Coordinates of C-alpha atoms and ligand atoms in Angstrom, one line a residue:
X1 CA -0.4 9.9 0.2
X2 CA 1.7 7.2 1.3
X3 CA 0.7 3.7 2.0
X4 CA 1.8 0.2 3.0
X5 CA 0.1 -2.7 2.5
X6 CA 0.8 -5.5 5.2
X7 CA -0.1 -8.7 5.2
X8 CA 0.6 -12.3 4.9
X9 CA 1.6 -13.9 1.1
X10 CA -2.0 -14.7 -0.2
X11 CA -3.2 -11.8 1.4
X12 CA -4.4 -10.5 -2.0
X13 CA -2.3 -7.4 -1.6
X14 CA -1.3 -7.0 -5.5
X15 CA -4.9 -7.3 -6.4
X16 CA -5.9 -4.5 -4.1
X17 CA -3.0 -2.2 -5.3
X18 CA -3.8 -2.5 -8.5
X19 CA -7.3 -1.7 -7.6
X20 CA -6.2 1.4 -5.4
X21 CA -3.9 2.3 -8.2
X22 CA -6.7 2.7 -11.1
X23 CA -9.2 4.8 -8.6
X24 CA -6.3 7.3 -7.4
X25 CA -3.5 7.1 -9.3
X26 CA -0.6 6.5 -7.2
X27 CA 2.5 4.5 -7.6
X28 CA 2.5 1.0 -7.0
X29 CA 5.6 -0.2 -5.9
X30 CA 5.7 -4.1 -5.6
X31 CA 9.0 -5.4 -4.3
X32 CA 8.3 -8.8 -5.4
X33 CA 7.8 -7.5 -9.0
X34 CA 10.8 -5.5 -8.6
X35 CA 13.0 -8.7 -7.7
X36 CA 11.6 -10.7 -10.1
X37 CA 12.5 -8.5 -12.8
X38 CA 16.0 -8.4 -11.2
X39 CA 16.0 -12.3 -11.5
X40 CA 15.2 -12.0 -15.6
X41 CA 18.1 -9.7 -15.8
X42 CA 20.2 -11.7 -14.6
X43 CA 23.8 -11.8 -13.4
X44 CA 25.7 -12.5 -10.4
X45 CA 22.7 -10.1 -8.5
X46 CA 20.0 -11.8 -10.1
X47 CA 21.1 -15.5 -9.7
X48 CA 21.8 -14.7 -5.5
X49 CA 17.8 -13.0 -5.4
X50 CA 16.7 -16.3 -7.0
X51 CA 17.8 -18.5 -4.4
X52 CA 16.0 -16.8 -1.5
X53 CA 13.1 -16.2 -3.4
X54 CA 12.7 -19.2 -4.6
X55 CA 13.4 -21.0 -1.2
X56 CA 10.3 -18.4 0.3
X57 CA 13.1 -16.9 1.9
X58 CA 13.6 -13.1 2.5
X59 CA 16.0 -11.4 0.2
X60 CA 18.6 -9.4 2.6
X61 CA 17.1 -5.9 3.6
X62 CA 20.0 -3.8 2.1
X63 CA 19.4 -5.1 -1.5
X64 CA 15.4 -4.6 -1.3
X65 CA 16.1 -1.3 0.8
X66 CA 18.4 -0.1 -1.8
X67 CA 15.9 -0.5 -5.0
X68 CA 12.8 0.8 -2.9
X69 CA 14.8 3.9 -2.0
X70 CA 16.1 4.6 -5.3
X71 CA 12.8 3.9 -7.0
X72 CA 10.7 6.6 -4.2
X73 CA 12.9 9.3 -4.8
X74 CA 12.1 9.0 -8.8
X75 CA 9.8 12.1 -9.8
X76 CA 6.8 10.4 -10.3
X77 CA 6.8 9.0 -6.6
X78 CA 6.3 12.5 -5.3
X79 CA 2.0 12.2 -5.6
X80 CA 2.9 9.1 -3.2
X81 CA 3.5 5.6 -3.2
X82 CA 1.9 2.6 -2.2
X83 CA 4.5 0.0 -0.8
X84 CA 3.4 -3.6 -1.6
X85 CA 5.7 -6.0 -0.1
X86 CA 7.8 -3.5 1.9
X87 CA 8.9 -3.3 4.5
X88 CA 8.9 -7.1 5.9
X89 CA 11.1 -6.5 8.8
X90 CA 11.8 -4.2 11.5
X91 CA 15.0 -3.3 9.9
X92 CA 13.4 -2.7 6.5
X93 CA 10.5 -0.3 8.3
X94 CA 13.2 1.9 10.3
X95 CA 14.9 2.5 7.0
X96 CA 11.4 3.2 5.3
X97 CA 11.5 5.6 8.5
X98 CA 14.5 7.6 7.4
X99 CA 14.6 7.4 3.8
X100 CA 11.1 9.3 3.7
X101 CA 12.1 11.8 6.2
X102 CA 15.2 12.6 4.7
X103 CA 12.9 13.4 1.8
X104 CA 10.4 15.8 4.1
X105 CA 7.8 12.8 3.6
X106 CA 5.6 10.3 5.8
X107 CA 4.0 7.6 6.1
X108 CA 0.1 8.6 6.4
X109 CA -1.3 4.8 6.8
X110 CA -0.9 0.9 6.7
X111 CA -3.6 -1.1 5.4
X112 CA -3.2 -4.7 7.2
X113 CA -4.8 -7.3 5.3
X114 CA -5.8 -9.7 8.0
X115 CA -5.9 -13.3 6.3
X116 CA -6.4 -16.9 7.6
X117 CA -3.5 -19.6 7.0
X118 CA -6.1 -21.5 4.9
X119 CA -7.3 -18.5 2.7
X120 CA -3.9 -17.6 1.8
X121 CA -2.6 -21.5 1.1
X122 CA -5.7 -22.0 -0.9
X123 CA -5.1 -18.7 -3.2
X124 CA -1.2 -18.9 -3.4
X125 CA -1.8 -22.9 -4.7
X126 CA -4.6 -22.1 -6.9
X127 CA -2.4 -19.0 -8.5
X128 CA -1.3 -18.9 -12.1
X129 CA 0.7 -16.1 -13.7
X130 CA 1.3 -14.9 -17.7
X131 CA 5.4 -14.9 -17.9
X132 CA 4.7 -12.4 -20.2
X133 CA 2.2 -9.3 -19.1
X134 CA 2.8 -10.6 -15.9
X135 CA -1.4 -10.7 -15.0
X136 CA -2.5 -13.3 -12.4
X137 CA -5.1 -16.0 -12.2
X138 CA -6.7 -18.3 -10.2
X139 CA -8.1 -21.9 -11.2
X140 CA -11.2 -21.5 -9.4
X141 CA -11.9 -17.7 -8.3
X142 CA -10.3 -16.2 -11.6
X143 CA -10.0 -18.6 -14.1
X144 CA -8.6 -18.1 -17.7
X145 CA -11.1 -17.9 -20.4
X146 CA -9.5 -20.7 -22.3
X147 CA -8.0 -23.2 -19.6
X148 CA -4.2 -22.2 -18.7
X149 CA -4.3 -19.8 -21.2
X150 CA -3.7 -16.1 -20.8
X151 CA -6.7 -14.2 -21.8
X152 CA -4.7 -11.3 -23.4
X153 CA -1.0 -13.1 -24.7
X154 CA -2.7 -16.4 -25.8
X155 CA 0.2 -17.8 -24.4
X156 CA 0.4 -20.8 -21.2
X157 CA 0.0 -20.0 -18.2
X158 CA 3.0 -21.1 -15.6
X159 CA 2.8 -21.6 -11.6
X160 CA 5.4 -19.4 -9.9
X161 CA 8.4 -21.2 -8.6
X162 CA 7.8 -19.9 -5.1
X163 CA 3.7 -21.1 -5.3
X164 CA 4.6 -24.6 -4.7
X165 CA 3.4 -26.3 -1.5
X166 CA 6.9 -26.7 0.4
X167 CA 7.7 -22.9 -0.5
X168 CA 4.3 -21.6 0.3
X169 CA 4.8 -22.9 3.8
X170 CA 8.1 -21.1 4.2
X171 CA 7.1 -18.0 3.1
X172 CA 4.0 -18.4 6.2
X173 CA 6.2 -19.3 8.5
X174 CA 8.6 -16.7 7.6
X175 CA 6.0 -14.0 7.8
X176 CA 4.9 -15.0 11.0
X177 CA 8.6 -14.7 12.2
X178 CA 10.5 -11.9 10.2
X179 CA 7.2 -9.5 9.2
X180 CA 4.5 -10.1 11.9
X181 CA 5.6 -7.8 14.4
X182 CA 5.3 -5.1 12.2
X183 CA 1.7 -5.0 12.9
X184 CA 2.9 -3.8 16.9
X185 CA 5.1 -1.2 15.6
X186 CA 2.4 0.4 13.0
X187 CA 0.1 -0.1 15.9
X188 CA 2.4 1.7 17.9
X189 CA 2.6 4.5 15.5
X190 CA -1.1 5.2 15.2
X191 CA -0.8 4.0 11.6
X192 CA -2.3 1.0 11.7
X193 CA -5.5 -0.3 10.3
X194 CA -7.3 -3.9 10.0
X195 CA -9.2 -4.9 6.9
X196 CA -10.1 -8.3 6.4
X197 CA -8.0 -10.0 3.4
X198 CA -10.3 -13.3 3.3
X199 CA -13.0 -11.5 1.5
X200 CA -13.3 -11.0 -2.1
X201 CA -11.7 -8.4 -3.5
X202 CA -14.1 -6.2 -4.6
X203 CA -15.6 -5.7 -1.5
X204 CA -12.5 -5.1 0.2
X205 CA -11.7 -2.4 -2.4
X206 CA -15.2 -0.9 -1.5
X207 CA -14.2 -1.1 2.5
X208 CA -10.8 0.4 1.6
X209 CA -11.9 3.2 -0.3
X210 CA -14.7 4.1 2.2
X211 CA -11.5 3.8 5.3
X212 CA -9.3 6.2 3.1
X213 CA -12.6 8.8 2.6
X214 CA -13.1 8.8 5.9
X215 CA -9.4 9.5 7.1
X216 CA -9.5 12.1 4.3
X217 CA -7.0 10.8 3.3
X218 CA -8.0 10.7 -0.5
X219 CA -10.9 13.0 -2.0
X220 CA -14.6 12.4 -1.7
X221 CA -15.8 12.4 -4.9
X222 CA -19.6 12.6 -4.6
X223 CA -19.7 12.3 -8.5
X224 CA -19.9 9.2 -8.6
Ligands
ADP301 P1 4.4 -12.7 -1.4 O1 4.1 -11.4 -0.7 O2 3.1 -13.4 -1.9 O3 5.3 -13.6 -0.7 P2 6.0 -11.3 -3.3 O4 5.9 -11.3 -4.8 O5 5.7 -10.0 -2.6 O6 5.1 -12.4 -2.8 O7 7.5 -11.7 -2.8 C1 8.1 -12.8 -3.3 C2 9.4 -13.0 -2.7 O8 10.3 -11.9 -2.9 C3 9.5 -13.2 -1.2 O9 9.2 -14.5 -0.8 C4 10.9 -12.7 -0.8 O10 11.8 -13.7 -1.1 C5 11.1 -11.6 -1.8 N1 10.8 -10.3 -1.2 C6 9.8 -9.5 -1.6 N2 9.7 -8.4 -0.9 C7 10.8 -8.5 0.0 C8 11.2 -7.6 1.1 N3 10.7 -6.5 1.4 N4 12.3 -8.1 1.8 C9 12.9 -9.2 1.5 N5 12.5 -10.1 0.5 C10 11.4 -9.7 -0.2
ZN302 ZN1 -0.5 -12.3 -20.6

């Protein structure tokens, strides 16, 4: 099966795919992560994807196109993927369009986290992330079991460059001009379906999974 998540930054997307990951076992393909790792390598690449990212700007489609292609047609993408971050524009969904036909594969649905403004500013604000295992927190809903401290690296926690207040606000506005309308052209499709991104995350998980049974799209397991 092949998914995309689509929602607004703060939508709780990552927390979901990771989530979606452990019950089926699909590949989660984050094109933030991605990018960020692209940043720690480095070089003339690198120090360009900083700037946009860090601005809350998008990074241009044929660089994130390029990695997301080259990364679905690895062998263990064949089970199916589930696209966290991508595609954000119209651009990047007609190219997720082609690249999968080209490979005799389709999109079967779109999961679109439905968030409010405030739910989203108050998550993204509140967000801390281990530099090194890469595991996120939150002050108040998922807080550290030592304050600032990563329960697993015993190292500091730091607050992503792009999490600060003036960024945060670009990357809504930015969404709400660049990705939005993606939500029509799913629609369009067929492919589209709500769920509502301001509850907390284990419910959603337990709506999501339900939504996916029922399309039969993943495997009722009445074991358990
Ligand atoms: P969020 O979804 O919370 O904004 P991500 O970690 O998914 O956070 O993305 C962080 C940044 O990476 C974005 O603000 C943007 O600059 C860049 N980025 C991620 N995915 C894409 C994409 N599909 N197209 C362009 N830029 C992207
Ligand atoms: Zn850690």
């Amino acid at each position: 099966m092949n998914m995309v998540l689509l929602g607004p930054p703060g939508a709780g997307k990552g927390t979901q795919a990771d989530m979606l990951i452990k019950a089926y076992g699909l590949l989660h393909i984050s094109t933030g992560a991605m990018l960020r790792e692209a940043v720690k390598e480095g070089g003339e690449l690198g120090a360009e994807i900083e700037t946009y990212m860090n601005s809350g700007e998008l990074v241009p489609d044929d660089i994130v196109t390029k990695a997301v292609t080259e990364r679905m047609n690895k062998p263990d993408a064949a089970d199916g993927v589930i696209l966290d971050g991508y595609p954000r524009t119209r651009i990047q969904a007609e190219s997720l369009d082609k690249a999968l036909r080209e490979e005799n594969k389709s999109l079967d649905t779109v999961l679109y986290f439905k968030t409010s403004e405030e739910v989203a500013v108050y998550r993204l604000s509140g967000r801390r992330v281990c530099e090194k295992c890469g595991k996120n927190y939150h002050v108040v809903n998922i807080p550290p079991r030592v304050e600032n401290i990563c329960d697993k690296c015993n190292v500091k926690l730091i607050q992503r460059e792009d999490d600060s207040p003036e960024t945060v606000k670009n990357r809504l506005a930015v969404y709400g001009k660049r990705t939005k309308d993606l939500i029509v052209y799913y629609n369009e499709k067929g492919l589209l379906n709500e769920v509502d991104g301001d509850v907390q995350a284990k419910k959603l998980f337990d709506e999501i999974d339900i939504l996916l049974k029922k399309k039969g799209l993943i495997e009722n397991d009445d074991s358990n």
